[in-house]
PDB file of C-alpha atoms in Angstrom:
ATOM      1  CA  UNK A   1       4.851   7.748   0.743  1.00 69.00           C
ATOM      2  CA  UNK A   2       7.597   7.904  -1.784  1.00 87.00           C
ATOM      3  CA  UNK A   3       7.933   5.084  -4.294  1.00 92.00           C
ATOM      4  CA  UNK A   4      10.480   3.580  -6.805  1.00 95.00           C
ATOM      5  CA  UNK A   5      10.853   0.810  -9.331  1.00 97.00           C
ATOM      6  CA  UNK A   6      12.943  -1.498 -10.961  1.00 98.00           C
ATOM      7  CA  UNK A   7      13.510  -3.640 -13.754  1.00 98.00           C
ATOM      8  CA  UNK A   8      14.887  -7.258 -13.783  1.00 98.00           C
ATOM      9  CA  UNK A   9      15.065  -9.742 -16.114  1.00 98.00           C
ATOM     10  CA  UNK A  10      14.539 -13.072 -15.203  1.00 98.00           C
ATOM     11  CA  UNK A  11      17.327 -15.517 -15.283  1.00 97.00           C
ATOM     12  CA  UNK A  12      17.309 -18.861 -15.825  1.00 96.00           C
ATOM     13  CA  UNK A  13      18.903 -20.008 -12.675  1.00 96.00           C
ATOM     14  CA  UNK A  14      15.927 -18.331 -11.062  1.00 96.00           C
ATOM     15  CA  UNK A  15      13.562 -20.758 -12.520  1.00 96.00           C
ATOM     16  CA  UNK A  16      11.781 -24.337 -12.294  1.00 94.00           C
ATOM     17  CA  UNK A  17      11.748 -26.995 -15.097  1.00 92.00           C
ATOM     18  CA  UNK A  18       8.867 -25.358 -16.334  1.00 92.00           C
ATOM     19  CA  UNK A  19      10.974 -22.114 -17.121  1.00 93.00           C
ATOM     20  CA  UNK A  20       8.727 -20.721 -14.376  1.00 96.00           C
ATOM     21  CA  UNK A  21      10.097 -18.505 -11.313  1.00 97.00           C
ATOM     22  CA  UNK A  22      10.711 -20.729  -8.288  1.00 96.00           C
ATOM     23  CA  UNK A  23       8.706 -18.707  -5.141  1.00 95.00           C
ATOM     24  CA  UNK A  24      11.187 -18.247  -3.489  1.00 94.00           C
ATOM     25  CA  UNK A  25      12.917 -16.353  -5.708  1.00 97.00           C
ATOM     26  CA  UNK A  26      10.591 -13.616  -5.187  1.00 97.00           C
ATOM     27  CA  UNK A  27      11.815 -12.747  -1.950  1.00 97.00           C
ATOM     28  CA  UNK A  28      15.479 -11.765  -3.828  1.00 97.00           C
ATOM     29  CA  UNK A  29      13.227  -9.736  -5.913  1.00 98.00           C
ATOM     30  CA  UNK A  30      11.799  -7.902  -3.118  1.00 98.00           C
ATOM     31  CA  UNK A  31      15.058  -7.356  -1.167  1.00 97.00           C
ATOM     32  CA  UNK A  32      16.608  -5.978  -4.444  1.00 97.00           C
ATOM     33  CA  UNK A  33      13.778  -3.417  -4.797  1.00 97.00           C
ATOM     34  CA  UNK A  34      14.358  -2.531  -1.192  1.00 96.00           C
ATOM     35  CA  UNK A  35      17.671  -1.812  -1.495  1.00 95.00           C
ATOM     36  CA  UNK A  36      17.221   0.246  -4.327  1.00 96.00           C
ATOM     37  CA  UNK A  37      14.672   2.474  -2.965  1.00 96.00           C
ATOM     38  CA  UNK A  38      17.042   3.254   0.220  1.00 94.00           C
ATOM     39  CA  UNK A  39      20.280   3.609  -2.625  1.00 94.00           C
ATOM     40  CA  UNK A  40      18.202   6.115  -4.112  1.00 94.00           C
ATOM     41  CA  UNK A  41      17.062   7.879  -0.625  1.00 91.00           C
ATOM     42  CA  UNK A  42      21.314   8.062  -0.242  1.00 91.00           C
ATOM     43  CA  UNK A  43      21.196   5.256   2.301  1.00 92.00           C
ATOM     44  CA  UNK A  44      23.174   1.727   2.120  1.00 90.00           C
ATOM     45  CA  UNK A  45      22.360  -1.144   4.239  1.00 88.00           C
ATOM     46  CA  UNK A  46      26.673  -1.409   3.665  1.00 91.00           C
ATOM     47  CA  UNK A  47      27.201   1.571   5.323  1.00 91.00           C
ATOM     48  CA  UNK A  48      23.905   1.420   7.998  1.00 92.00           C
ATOM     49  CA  UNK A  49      26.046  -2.072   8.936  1.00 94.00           C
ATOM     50  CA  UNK A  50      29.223  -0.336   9.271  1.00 94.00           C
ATOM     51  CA  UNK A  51      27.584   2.419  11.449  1.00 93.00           C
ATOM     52  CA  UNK A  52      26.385  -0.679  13.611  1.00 95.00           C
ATOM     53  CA  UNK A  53      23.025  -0.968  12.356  1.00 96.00           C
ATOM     54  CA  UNK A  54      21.043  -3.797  11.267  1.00 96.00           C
ATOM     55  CA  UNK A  55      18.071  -4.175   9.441  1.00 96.00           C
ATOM     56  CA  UNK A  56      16.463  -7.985   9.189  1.00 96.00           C
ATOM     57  CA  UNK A  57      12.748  -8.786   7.847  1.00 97.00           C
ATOM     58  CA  UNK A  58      10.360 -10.191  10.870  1.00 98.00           C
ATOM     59  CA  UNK A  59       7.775 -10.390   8.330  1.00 98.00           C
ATOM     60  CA  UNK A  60       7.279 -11.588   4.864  1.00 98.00           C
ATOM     61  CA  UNK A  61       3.789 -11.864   2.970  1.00 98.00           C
ATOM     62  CA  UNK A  62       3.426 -12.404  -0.602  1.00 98.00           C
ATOM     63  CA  UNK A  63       0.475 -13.050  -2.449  1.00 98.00           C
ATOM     64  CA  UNK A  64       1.281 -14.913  -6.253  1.00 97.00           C
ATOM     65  CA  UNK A  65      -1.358 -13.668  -9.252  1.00 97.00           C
ATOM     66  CA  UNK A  66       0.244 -14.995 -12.154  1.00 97.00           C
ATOM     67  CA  UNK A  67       3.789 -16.921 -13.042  1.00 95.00           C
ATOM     68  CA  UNK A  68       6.845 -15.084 -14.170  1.00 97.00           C
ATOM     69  CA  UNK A  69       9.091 -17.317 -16.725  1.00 96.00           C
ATOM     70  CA  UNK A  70      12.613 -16.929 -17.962  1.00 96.00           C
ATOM     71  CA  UNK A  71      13.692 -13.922 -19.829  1.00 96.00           C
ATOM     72  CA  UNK A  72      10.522 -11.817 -18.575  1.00 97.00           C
ATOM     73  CA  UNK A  73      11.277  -8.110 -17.184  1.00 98.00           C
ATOM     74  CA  UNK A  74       9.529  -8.022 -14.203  1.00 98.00           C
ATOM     75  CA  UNK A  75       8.897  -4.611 -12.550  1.00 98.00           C
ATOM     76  CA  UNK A  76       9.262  -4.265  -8.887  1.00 98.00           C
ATOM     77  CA  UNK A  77       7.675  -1.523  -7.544  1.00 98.00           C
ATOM     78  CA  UNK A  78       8.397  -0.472  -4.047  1.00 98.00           C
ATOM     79  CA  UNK A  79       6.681   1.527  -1.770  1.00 97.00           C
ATOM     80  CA  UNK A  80       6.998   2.830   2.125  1.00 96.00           C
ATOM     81  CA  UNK A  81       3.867   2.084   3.993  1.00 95.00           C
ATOM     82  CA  UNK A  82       4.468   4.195   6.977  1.00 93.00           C
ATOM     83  CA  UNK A  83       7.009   6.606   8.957  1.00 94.00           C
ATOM     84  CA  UNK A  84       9.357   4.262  10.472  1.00 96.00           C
ATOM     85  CA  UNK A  85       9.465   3.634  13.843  1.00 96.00           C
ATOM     86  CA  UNK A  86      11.707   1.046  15.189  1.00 97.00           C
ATOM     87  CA  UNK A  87      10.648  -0.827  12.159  1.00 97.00           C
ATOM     88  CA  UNK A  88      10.480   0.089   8.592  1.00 97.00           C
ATOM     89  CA  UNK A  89       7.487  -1.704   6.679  1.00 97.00           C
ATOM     90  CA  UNK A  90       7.196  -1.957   2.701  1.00 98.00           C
ATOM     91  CA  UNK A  91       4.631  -2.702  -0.131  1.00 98.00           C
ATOM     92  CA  UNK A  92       5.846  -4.217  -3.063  1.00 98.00           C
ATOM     93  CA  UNK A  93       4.095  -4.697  -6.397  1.00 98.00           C
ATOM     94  CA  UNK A  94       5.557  -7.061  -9.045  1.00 98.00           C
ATOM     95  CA  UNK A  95       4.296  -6.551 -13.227  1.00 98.00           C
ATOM     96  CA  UNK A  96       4.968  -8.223 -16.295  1.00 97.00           C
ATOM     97  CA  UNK A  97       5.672  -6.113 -18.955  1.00 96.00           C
ATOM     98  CA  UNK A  98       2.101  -5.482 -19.952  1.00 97.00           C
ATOM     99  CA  UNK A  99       1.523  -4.026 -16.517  1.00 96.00           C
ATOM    100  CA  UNK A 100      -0.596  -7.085 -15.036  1.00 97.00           C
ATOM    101  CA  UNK A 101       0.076  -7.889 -11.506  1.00 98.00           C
ATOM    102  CA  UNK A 102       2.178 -10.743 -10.652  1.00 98.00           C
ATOM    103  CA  UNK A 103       3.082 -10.381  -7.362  1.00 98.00           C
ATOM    104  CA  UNK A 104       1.428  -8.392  -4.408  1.00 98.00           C
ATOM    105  CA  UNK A 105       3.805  -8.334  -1.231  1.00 98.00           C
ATOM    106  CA  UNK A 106       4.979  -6.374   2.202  1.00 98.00           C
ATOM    107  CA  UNK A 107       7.791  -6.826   4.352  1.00 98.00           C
ATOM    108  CA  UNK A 108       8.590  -5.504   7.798  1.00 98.00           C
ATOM    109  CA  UNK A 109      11.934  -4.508   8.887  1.00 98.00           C
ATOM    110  CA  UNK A 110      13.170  -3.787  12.538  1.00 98.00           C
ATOM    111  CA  UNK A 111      16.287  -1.441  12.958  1.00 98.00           C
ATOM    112  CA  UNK A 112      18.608  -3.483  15.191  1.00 98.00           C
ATOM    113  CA  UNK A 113      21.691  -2.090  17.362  1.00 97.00           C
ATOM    114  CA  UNK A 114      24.739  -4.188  16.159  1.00 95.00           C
ATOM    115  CA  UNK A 115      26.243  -4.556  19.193  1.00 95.00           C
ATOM    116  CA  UNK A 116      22.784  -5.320  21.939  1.00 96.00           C
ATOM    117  CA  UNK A 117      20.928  -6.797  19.641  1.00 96.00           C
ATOM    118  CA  UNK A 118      18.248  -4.821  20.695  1.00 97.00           C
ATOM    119  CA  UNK A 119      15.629  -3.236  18.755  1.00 97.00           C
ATOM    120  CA  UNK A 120      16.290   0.504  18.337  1.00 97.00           C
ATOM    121  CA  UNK A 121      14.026   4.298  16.878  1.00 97.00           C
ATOM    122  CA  UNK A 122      14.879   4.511  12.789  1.00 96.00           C
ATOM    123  CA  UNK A 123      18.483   6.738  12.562  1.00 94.00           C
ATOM    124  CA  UNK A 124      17.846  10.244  12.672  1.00 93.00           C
ATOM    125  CA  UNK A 125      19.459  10.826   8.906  1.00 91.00           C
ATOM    126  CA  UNK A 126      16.799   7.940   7.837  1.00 92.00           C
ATOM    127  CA  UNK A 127      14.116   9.728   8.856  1.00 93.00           C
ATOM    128  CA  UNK A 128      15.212  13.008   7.229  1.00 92.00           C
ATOM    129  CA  UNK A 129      15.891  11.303   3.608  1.00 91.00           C
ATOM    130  CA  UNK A 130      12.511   9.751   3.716  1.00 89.00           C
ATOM    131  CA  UNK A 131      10.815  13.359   4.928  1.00 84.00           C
ATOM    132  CA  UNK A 132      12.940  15.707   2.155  1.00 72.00           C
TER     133      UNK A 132
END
């Protein structure tokens, strides 16, 4: 399944007294990885929203290894786990710059009709980015 990564450096408003990332934070780390790997598929969730489309996480699971502080570049890999259905589900993998693992997490996404509410199949021109 196709795979991309990014970089981000930690800032300090993203960390404890400690100069440690707060957990939660890792979640925006996640979602940022996300987005990037459907940017780079051609796909916004901007224009999946205007087109009525909605995409929210039923399902969060992270696993911590080891602390990220301030100033570290993280690297967020993300990576499909399966076709899509009427939900889209993701592996992540967070490293320090030495490559040890930080973070393991997944996420699971259901596509959502704006206006019902009402789960609905993955868009057609979804599908087709994530099959070229």
């Amino acid at each position: 399944m196709k795979i991309d990564e990014i970089q981000i450096r930690v800032r300090y408003g993203e960390t404890d007294q400690m100069g440690v990332v707060y957990h939660g934070n890792y979640a925006l780390y996640l979602e940022m990885g996300r987005i990037e790997w459907l940017r780079k598929l051609g796909i916004s969730y901007k224009s999946m929203e205007e087109n009525g489309i909605m995409l929210p996480v039923v399902s969060l699971s992270i696993n911590y290894k080891k602390s990220a502080g301030y100033d570290d570049v993280i690297n967020v890999k993300t990576q499909l786990k399966r076709m899509p259905t009427a939900k889209i589900e993701f592996d992540y993998e967070i490293t320090d710059e030495q490559g040890d693992i930080l973070t393991t997490a997944n996420t699971t996404l259901v596509f959502i009709d704006k206006n019902t509410g009402r789960p609905m199949r993955a868009p057609q021109y979804v599908l087709d980015q994530i099959t070229d």
